[in-house]
PDB file of C-alpha atoms and ligand atoms in Angstrom:
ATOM      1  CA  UNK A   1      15.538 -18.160  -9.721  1.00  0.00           C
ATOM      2  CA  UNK A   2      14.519 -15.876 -12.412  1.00  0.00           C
ATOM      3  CA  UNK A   3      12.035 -14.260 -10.761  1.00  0.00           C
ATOM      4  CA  UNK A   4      14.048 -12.364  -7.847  1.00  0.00           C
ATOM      5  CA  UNK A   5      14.827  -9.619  -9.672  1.00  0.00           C
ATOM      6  CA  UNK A   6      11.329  -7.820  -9.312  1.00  0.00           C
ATOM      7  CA  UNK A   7      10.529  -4.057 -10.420  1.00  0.00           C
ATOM      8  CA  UNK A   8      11.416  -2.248  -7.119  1.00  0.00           C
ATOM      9  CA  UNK A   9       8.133  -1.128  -4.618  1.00  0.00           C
ATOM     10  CA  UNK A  10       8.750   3.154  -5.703  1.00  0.00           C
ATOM     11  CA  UNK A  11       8.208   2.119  -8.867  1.00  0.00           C
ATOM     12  CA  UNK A  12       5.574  -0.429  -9.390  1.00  0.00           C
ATOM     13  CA  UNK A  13       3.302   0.602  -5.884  1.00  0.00           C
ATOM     14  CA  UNK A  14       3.602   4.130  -6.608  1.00  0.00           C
ATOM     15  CA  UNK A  15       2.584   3.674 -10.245  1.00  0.00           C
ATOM     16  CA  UNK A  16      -0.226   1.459  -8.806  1.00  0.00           C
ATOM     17  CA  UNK A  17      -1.228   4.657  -6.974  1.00  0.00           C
ATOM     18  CA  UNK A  18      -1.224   7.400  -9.363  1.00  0.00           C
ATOM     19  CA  UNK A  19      -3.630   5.598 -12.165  1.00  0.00           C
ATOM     20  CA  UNK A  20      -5.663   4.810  -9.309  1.00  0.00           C
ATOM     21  CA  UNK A  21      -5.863   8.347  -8.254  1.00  0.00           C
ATOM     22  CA  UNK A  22      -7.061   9.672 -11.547  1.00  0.00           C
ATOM     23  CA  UNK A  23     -10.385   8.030 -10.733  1.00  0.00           C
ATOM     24  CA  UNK A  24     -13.045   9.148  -9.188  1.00  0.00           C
ATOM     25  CA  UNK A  25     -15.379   7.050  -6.736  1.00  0.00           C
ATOM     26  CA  UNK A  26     -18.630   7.628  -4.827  1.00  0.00           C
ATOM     27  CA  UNK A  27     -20.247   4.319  -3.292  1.00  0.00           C
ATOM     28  CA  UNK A  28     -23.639   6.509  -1.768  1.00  0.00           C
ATOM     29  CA  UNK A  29     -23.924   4.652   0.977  1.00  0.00           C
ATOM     30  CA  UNK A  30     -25.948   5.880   3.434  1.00  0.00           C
ATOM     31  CA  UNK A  31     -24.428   7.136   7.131  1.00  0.00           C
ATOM     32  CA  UNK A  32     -26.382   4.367   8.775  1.00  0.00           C
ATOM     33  CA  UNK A  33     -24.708   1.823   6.524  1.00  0.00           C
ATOM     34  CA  UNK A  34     -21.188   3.612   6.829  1.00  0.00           C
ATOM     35  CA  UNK A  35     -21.751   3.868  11.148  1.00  0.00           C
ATOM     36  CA  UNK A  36     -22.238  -0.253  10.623  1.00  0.00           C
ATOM     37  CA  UNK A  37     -19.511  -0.836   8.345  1.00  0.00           C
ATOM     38  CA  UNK A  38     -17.108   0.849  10.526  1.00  0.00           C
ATOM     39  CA  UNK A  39     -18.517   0.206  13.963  1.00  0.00           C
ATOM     40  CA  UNK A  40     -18.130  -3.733  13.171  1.00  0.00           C
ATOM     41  CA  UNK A  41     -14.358  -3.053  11.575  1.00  0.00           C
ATOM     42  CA  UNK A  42     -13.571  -1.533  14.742  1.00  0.00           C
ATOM     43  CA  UNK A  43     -15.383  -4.618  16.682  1.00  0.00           C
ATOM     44  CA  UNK A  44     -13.277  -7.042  14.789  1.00  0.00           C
ATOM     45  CA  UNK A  45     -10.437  -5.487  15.497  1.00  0.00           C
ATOM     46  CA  UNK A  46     -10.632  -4.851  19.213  1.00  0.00           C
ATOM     47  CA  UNK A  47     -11.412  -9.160  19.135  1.00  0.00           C
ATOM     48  CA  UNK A  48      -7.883  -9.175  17.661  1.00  0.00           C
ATOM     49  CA  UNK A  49      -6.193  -6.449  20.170  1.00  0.00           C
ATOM     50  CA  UNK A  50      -7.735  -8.770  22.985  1.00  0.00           C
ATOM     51  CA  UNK A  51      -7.057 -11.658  21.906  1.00  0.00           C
ATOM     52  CA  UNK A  52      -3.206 -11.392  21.101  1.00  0.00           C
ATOM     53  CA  UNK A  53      -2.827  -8.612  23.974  1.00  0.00           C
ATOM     54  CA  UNK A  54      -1.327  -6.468  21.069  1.00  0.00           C
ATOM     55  CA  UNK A  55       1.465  -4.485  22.508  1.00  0.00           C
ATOM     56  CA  UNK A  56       2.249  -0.645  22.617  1.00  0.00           C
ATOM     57  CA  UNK A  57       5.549  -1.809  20.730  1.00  0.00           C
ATOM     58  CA  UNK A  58       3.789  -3.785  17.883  1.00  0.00           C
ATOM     59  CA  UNK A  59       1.293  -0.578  18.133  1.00  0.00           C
ATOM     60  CA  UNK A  60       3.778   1.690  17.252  1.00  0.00           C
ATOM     61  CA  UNK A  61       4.965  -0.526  14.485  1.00  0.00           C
ATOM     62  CA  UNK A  62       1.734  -0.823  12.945  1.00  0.00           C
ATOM     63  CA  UNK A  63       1.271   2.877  12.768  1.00  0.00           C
ATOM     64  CA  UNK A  64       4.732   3.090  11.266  1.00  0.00           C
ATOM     65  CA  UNK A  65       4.165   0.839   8.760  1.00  0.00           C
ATOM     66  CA  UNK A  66       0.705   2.224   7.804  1.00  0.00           C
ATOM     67  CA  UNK A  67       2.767   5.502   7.324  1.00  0.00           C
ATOM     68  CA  UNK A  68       4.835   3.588   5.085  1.00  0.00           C
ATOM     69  CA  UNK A  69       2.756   1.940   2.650  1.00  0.00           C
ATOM     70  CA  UNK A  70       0.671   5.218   1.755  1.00  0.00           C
ATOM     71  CA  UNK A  71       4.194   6.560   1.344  1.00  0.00           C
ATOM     72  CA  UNK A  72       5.486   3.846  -0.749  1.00  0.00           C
ATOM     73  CA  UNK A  73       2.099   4.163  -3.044  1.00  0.00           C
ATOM     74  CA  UNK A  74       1.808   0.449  -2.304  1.00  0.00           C
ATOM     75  CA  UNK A  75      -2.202   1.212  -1.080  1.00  0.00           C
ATOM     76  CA  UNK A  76      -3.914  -0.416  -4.188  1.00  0.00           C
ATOM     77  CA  UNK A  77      -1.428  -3.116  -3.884  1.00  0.00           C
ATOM     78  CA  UNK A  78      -2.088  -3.924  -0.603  1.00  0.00           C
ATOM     79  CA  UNK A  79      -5.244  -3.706  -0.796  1.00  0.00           C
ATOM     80  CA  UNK A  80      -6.051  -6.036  -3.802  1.00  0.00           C
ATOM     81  CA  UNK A  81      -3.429  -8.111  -2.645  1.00  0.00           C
ATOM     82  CA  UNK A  82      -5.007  -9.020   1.502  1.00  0.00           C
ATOM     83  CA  UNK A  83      -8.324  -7.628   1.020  1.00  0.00           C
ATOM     84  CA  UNK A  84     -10.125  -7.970  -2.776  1.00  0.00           C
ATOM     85  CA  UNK A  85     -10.570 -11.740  -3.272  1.00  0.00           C
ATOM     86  CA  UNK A  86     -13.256 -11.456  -0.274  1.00  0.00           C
ATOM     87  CA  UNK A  87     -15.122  -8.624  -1.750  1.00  0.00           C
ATOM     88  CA  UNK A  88     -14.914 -10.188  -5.223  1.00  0.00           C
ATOM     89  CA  UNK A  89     -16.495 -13.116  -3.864  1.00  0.00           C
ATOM     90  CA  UNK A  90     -19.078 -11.927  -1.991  1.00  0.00           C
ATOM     91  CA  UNK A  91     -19.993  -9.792  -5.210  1.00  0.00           C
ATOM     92  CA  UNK A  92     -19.939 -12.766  -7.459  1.00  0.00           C
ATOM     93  CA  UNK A  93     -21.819 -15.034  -5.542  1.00  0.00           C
ATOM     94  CA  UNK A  94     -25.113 -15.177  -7.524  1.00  0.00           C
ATOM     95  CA  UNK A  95     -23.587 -15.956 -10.681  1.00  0.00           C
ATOM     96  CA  UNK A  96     -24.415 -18.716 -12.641  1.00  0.00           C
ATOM     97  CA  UNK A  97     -21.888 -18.344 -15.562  1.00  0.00           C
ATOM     98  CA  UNK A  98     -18.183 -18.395 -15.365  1.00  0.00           C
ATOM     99  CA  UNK A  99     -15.968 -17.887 -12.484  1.00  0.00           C
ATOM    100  CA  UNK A 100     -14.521 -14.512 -11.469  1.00  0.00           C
ATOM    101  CA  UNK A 101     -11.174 -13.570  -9.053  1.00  0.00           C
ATOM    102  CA  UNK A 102      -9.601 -10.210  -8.263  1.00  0.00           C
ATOM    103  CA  UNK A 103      -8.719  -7.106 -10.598  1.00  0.00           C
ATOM    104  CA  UNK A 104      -5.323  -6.344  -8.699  1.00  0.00           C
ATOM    105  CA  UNK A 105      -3.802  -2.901  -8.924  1.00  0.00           C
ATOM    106  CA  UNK A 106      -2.068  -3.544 -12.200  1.00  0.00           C
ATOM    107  CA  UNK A 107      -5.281  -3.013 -14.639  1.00  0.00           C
ATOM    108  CA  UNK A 108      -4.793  -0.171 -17.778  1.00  0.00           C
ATOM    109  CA  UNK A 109      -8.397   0.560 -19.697  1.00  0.00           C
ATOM    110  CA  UNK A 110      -8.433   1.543 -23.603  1.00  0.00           C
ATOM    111  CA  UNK A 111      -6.034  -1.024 -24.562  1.00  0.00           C
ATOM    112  CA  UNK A 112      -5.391  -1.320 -28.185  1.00  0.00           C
ATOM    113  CA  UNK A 113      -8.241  -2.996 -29.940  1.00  0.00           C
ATOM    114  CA  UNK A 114      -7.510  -6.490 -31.187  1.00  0.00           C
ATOM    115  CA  UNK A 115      -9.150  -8.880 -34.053  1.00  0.00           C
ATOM    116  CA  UNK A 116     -10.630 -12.028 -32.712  1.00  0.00           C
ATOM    117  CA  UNK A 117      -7.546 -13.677 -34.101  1.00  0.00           C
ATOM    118  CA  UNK A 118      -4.444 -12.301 -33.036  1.00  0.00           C
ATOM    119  CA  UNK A 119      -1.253 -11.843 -31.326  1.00  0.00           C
ATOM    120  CA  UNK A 120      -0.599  -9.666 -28.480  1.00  0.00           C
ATOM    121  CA  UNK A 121       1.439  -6.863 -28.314  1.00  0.00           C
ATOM    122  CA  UNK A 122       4.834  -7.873 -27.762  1.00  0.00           C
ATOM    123  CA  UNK A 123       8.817  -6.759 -28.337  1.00  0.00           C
ATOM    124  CA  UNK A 124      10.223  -8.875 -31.459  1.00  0.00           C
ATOM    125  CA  UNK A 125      12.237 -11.023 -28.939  1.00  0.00           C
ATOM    126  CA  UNK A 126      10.078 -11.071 -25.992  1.00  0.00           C
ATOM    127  CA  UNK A 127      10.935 -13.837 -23.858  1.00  0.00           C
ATOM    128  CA  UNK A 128       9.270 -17.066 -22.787  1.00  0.00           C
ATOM    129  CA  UNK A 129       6.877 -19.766 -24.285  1.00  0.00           C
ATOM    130  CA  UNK A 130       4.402 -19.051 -26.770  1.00  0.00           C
ATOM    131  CA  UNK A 131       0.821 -19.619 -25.668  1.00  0.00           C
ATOM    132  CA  UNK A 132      -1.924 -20.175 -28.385  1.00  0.00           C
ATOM    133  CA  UNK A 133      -5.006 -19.590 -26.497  1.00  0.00           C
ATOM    134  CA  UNK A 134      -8.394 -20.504 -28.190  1.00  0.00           C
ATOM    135  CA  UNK A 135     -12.017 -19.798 -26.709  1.00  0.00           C
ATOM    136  CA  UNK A 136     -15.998 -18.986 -26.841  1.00  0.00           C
ATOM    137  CA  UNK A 137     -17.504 -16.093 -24.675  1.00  0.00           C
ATOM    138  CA  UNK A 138     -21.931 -17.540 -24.480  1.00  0.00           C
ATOM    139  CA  UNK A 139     -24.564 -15.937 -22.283  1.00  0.00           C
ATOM    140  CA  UNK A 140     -25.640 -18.815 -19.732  1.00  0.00           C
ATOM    141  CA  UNK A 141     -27.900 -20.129 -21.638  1.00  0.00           C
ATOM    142  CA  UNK A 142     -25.685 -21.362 -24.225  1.00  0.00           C
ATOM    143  CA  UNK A 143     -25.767 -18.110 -26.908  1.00  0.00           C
ATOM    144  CA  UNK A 144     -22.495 -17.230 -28.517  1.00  0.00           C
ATOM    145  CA  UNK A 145     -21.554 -13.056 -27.602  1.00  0.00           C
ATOM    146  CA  UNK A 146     -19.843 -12.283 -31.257  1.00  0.00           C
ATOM    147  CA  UNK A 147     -18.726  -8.690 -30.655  1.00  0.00           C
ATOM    148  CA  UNK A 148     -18.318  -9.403 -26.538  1.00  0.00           C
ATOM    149  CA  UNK A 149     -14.491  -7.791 -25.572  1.00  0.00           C
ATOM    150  CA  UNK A 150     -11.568 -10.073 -24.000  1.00  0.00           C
ATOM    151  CA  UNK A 151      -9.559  -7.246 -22.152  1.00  0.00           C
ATOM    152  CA  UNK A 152      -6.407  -9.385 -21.169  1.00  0.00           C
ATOM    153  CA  UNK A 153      -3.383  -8.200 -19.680  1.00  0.00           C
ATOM    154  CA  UNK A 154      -0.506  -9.905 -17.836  1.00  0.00           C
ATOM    155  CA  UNK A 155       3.378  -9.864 -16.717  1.00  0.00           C
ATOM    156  CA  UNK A 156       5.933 -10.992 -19.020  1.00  0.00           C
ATOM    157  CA  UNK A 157       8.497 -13.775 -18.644  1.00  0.00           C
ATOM    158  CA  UNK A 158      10.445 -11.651 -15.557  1.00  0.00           C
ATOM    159  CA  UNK A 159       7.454 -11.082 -13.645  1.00  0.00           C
ATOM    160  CA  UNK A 160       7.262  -7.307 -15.054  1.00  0.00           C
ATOM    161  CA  UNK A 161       3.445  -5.509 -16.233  1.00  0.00           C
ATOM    162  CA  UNK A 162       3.781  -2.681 -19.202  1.00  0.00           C
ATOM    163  CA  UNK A 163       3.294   0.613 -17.446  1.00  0.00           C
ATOM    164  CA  UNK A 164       4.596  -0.144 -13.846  1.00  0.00           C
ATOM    165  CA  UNK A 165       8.293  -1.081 -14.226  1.00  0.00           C
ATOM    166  CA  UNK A 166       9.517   2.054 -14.945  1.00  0.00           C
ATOM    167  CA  UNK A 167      13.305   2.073 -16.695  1.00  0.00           C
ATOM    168  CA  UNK A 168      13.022  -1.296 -17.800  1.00  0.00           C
ATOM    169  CA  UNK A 169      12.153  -0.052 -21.091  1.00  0.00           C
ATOM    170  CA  UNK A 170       8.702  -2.391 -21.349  1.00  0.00           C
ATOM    171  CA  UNK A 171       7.060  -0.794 -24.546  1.00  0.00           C
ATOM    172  CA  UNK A 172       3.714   1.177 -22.859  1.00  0.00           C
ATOM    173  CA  UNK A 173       0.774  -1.667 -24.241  1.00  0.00           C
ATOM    174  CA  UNK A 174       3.453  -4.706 -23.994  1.00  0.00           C
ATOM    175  CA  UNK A 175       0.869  -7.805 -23.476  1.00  0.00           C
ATOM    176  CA  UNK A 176      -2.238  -5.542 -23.574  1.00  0.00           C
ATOM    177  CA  UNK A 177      -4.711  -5.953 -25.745  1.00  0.00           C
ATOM    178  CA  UNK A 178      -8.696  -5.800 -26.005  1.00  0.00           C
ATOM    179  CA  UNK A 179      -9.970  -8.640 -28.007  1.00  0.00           C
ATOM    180  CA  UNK A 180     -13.601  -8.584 -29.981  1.00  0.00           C
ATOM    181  CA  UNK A 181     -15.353 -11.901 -30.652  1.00  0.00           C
ATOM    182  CA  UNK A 182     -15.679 -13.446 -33.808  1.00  0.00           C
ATOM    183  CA  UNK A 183     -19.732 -13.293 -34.636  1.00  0.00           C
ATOM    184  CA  UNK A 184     -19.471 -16.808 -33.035  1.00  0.00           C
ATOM    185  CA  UNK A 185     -18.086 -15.515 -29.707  1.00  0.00           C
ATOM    186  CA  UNK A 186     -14.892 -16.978 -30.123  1.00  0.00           C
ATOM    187  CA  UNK A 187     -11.343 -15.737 -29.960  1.00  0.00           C
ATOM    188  CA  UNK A 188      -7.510 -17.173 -30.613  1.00  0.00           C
ATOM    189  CA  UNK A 189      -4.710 -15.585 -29.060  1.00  0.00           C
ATOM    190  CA  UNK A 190      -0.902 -15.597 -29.416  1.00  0.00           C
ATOM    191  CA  UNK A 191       0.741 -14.517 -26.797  1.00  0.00           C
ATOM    192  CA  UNK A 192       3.832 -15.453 -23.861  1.00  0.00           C
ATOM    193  CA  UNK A 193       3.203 -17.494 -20.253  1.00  0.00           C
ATOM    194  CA  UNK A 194       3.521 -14.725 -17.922  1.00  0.00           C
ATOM    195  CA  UNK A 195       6.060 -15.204 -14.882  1.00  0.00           C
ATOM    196  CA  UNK A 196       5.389 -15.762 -11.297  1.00  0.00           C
ATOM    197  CA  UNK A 197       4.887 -11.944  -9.713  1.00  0.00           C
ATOM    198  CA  UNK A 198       6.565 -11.271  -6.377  1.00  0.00           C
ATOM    199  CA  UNK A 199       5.877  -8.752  -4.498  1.00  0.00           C
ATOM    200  CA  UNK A 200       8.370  -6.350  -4.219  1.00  0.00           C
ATOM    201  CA  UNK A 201      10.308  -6.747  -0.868  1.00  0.00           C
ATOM    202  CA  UNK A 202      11.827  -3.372  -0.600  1.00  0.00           C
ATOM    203  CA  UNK A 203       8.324  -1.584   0.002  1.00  0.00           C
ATOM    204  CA  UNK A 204       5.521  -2.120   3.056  1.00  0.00           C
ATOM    205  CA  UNK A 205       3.961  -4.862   1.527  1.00  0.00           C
ATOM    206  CA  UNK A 206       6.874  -6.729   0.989  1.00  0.00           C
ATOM    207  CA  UNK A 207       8.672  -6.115   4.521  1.00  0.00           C
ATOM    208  CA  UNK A 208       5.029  -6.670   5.920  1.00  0.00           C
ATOM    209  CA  UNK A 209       5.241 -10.579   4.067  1.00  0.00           C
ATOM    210  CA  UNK A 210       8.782 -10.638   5.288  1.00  0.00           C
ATOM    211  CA  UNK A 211       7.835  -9.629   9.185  1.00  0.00           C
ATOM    212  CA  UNK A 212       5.575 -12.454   9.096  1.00  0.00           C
ATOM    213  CA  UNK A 213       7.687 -15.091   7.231  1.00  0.00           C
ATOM    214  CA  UNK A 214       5.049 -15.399   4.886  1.00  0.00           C
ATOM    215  CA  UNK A 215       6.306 -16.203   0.359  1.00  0.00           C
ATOM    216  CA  UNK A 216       5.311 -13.122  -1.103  1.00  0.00           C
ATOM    217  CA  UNK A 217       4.813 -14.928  -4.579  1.00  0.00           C
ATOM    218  CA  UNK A 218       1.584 -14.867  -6.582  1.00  0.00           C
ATOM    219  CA  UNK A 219       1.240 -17.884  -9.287  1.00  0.00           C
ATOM    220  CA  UNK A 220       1.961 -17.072 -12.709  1.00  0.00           C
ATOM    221  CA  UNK A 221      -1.582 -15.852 -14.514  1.00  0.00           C
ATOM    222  CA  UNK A 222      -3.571 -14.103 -17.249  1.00  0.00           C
ATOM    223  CA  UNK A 223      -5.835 -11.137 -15.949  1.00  0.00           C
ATOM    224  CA  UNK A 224      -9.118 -10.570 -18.233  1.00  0.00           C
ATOM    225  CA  UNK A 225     -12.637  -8.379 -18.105  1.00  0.00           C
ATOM    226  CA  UNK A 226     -14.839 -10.214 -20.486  1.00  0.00           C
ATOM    227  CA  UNK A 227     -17.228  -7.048 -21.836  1.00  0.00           C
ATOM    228  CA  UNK A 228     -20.740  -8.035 -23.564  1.00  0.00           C
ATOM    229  CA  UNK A 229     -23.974  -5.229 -23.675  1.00  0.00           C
ATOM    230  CA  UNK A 230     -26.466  -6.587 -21.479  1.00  0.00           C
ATOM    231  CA  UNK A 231     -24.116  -9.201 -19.377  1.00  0.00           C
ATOM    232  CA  UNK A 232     -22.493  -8.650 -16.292  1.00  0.00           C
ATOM    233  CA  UNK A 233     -18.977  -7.897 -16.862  1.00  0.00           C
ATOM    234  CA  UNK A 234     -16.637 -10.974 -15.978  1.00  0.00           C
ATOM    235  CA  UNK A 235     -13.381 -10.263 -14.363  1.00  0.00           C
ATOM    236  CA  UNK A 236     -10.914 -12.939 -13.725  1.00  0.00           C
ATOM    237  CA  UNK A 237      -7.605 -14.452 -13.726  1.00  0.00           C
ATOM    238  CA  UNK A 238      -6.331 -17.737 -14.964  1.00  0.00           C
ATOM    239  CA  UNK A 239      -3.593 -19.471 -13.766  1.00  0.00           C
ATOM    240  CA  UNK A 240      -1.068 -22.601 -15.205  1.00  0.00           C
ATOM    241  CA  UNK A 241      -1.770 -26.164 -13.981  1.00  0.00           C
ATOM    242  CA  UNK A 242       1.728 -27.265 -12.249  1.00  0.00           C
ATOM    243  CA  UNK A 243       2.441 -23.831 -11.958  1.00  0.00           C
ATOM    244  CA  UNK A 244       4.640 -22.661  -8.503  1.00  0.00           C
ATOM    245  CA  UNK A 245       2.672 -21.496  -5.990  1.00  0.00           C
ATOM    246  CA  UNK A 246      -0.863 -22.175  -7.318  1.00  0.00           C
ATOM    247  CA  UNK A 247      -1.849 -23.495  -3.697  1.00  0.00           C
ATOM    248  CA  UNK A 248       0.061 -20.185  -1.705  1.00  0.00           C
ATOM    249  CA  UNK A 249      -1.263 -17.561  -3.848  1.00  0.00           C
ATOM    250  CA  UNK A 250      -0.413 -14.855  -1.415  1.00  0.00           C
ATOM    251  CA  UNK A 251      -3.574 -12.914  -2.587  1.00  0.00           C
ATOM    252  CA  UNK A 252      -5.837 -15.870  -2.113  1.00  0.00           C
ATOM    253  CA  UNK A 253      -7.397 -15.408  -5.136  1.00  0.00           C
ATOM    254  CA  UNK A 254      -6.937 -18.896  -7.164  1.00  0.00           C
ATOM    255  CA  UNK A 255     -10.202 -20.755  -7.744  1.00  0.00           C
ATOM    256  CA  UNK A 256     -10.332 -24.529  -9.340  1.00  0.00           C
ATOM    257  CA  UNK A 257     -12.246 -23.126 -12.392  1.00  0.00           C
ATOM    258  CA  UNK A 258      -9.935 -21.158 -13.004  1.00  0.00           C
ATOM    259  CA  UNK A 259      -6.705 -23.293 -13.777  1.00  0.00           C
ATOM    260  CA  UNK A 260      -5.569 -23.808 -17.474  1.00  0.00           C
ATOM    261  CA  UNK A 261      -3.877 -27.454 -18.580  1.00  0.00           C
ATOM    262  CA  UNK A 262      -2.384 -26.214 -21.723  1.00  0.00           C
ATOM    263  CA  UNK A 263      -0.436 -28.906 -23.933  1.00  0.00           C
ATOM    264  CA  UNK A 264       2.550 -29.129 -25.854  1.00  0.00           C
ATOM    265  CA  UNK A 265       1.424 -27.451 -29.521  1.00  0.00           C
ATOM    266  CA  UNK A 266       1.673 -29.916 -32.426  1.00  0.00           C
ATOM    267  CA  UNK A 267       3.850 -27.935 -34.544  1.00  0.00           C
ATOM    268  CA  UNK A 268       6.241 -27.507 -31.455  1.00  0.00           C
ATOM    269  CA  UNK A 269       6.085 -24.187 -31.151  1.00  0.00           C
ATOM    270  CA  UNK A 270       4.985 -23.605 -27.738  1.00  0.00           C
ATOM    271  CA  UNK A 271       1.624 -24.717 -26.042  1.00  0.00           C
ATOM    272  CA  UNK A 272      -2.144 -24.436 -26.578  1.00  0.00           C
ATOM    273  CA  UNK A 273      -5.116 -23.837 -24.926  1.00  0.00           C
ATOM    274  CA  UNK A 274      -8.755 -24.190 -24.997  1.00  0.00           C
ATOM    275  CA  UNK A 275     -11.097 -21.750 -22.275  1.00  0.00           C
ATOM    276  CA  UNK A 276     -13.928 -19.839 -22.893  1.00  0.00           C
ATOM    277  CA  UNK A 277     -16.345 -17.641 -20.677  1.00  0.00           C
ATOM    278  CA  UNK A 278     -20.102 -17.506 -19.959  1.00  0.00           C
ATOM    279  CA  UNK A 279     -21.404 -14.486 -18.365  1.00  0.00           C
ATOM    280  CA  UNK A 280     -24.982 -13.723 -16.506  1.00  0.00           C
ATOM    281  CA  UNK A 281     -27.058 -11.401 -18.296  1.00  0.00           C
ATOM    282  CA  UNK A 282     -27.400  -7.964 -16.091  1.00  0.00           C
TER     283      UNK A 282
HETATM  284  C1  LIG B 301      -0.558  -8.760  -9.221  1.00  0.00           C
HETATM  285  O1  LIG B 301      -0.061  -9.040 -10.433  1.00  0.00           O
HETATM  286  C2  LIG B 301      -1.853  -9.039  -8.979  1.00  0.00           C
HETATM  287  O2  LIG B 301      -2.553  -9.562  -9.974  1.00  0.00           O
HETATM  288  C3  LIG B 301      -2.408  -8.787  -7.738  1.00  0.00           C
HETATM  289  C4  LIG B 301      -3.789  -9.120  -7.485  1.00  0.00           C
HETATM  290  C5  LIG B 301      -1.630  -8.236  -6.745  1.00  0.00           C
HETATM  291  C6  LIG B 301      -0.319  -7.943  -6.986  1.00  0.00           C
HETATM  292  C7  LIG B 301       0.208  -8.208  -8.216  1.00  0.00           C
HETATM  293 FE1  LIG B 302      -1.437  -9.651 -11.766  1.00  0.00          FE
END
């Protein structure tokens, strides 16, 4: 398999960690609603403790290995891999346009802008198959968004994302690109069918997957924030009908809506595809 060669944990988890640490977050929550929060993580929690009769052994493991993932940098990766399709759901829940899955740790703002036609970034002999992807972005009530912005980004052919696989000499916006709308919302885009991503089994994550005999494979997709002035931003993923592990996503986050059926291209070079967006106004 192609795909066991993945960009080692120190490198992609760490990276994960150090974009996300040149953010800044405040959620203003209020102490009452913090005290709940936490008093019912706890709660569910001590259910678990009971109900398993966790050992001091497995206690000592756990603190081990929550040593070793903040050491590893793999935080952000664990995180959006076991915990951010439920929050993305829950926050998504009202919408009436398009579907919506997880960010995932791998996300780079300011990509190079990108004509409605065009082809993604991309070395002169990147590898895989071509992928002609055409589409609309409309509000929910049917009007085109010319000018909206298709932020896509995914892995290449091995698996690997621009800008966290250090030393494998991935050119910084490989298969990065923000996309504007045609004044008729739509877009066409060349690029490659990303790779199946694995987890990287040398870091926390990984040995936490392996501990519990669980694949540590996600299915091979396209990440995108669809951007429009008065909509609520759409973020998703799309994923490749057929595609390996499409029904053990090991972050949970496919959705039905969300799985492309491209077909063979006419002129033979690769395959096409037709998706577009809606988005709720704000
Ligand atoms: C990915 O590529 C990804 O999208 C998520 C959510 C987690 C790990 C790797
Ligand atoms: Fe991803």
């Amino acid at each position: 398999n192609a795909h066991v060669d993945v960009p080692a944990a120190a490198e992609s988890g760490a990276k994960a960690t150090d974009k996300f640490l040149t953010k800044k977050f405040t959620a203003g929550s209020s102490p009452e609603r913090v005290s709940a929060i936490l008093e019912d993580t706890l709660g569910a929690l001590f259910e678990v403790i009971r109900k398993h009769k966790v050992t001091y052994a497995e206690y000592d493991v756990l603190k081990s290995w929550l040593i070793q993932v903040g050491e590893d940098g793999e935080w952000p990766l664990w995180l959006d891999v076991f915990i951010e399709h439920e929050i993305e759901d829950v926050n998504t829940a009202h919408r009436k346009g398009s579907k919506g899955s997880i960010e995932g740790p791998y996300y780079v703002p300011n990509a190079p802008e990108l004509p409605a036609r065009c082809t993604m970034p991309m070395r002169p002999d990147e590898k895989g198959t071509p992928l002609r992807w055409t589409g609309q972005v409309t509000s929910v009530d049917g009007t085109p968004l010319g000018g909206a912005t298709v932020e896509l980004w995914h892995a290449d052919d091995d698996g690997y994302y621009s800008q966290f696989a250090e030393g494998m000499g991935i050119p910084e916006w490989n298969l990065r690109g923000t996309i504007v709308t045609d004044e008729e919302g739509r877009f066409e885009i060349d690029t490659m069918q990303p790779a199946p991503y694995a987890i990287p089994t040398d870091g926390a994550t990984g040995q936490m997957c392996l501990a519990a005999a669980w694949s540590p494979f996600r299915p091979a997709h396209l990440h995108i924030k669809v951007s429009a002035p008065g909509y609520e931003q759409l973020t998703a993923q799309l994923y490749f009908q057929g595609g390996e592990h499409t029904d053990d996503d090991i972050a949970k986050a496919v959705k039905p809506e969300l799985i492309l059926a491209p077909t063979p291209r006419a002129d033979g070079e690769g395959k096409e595809v037709d998706y577009g967006f809606v988005l709720d106004p704000a």
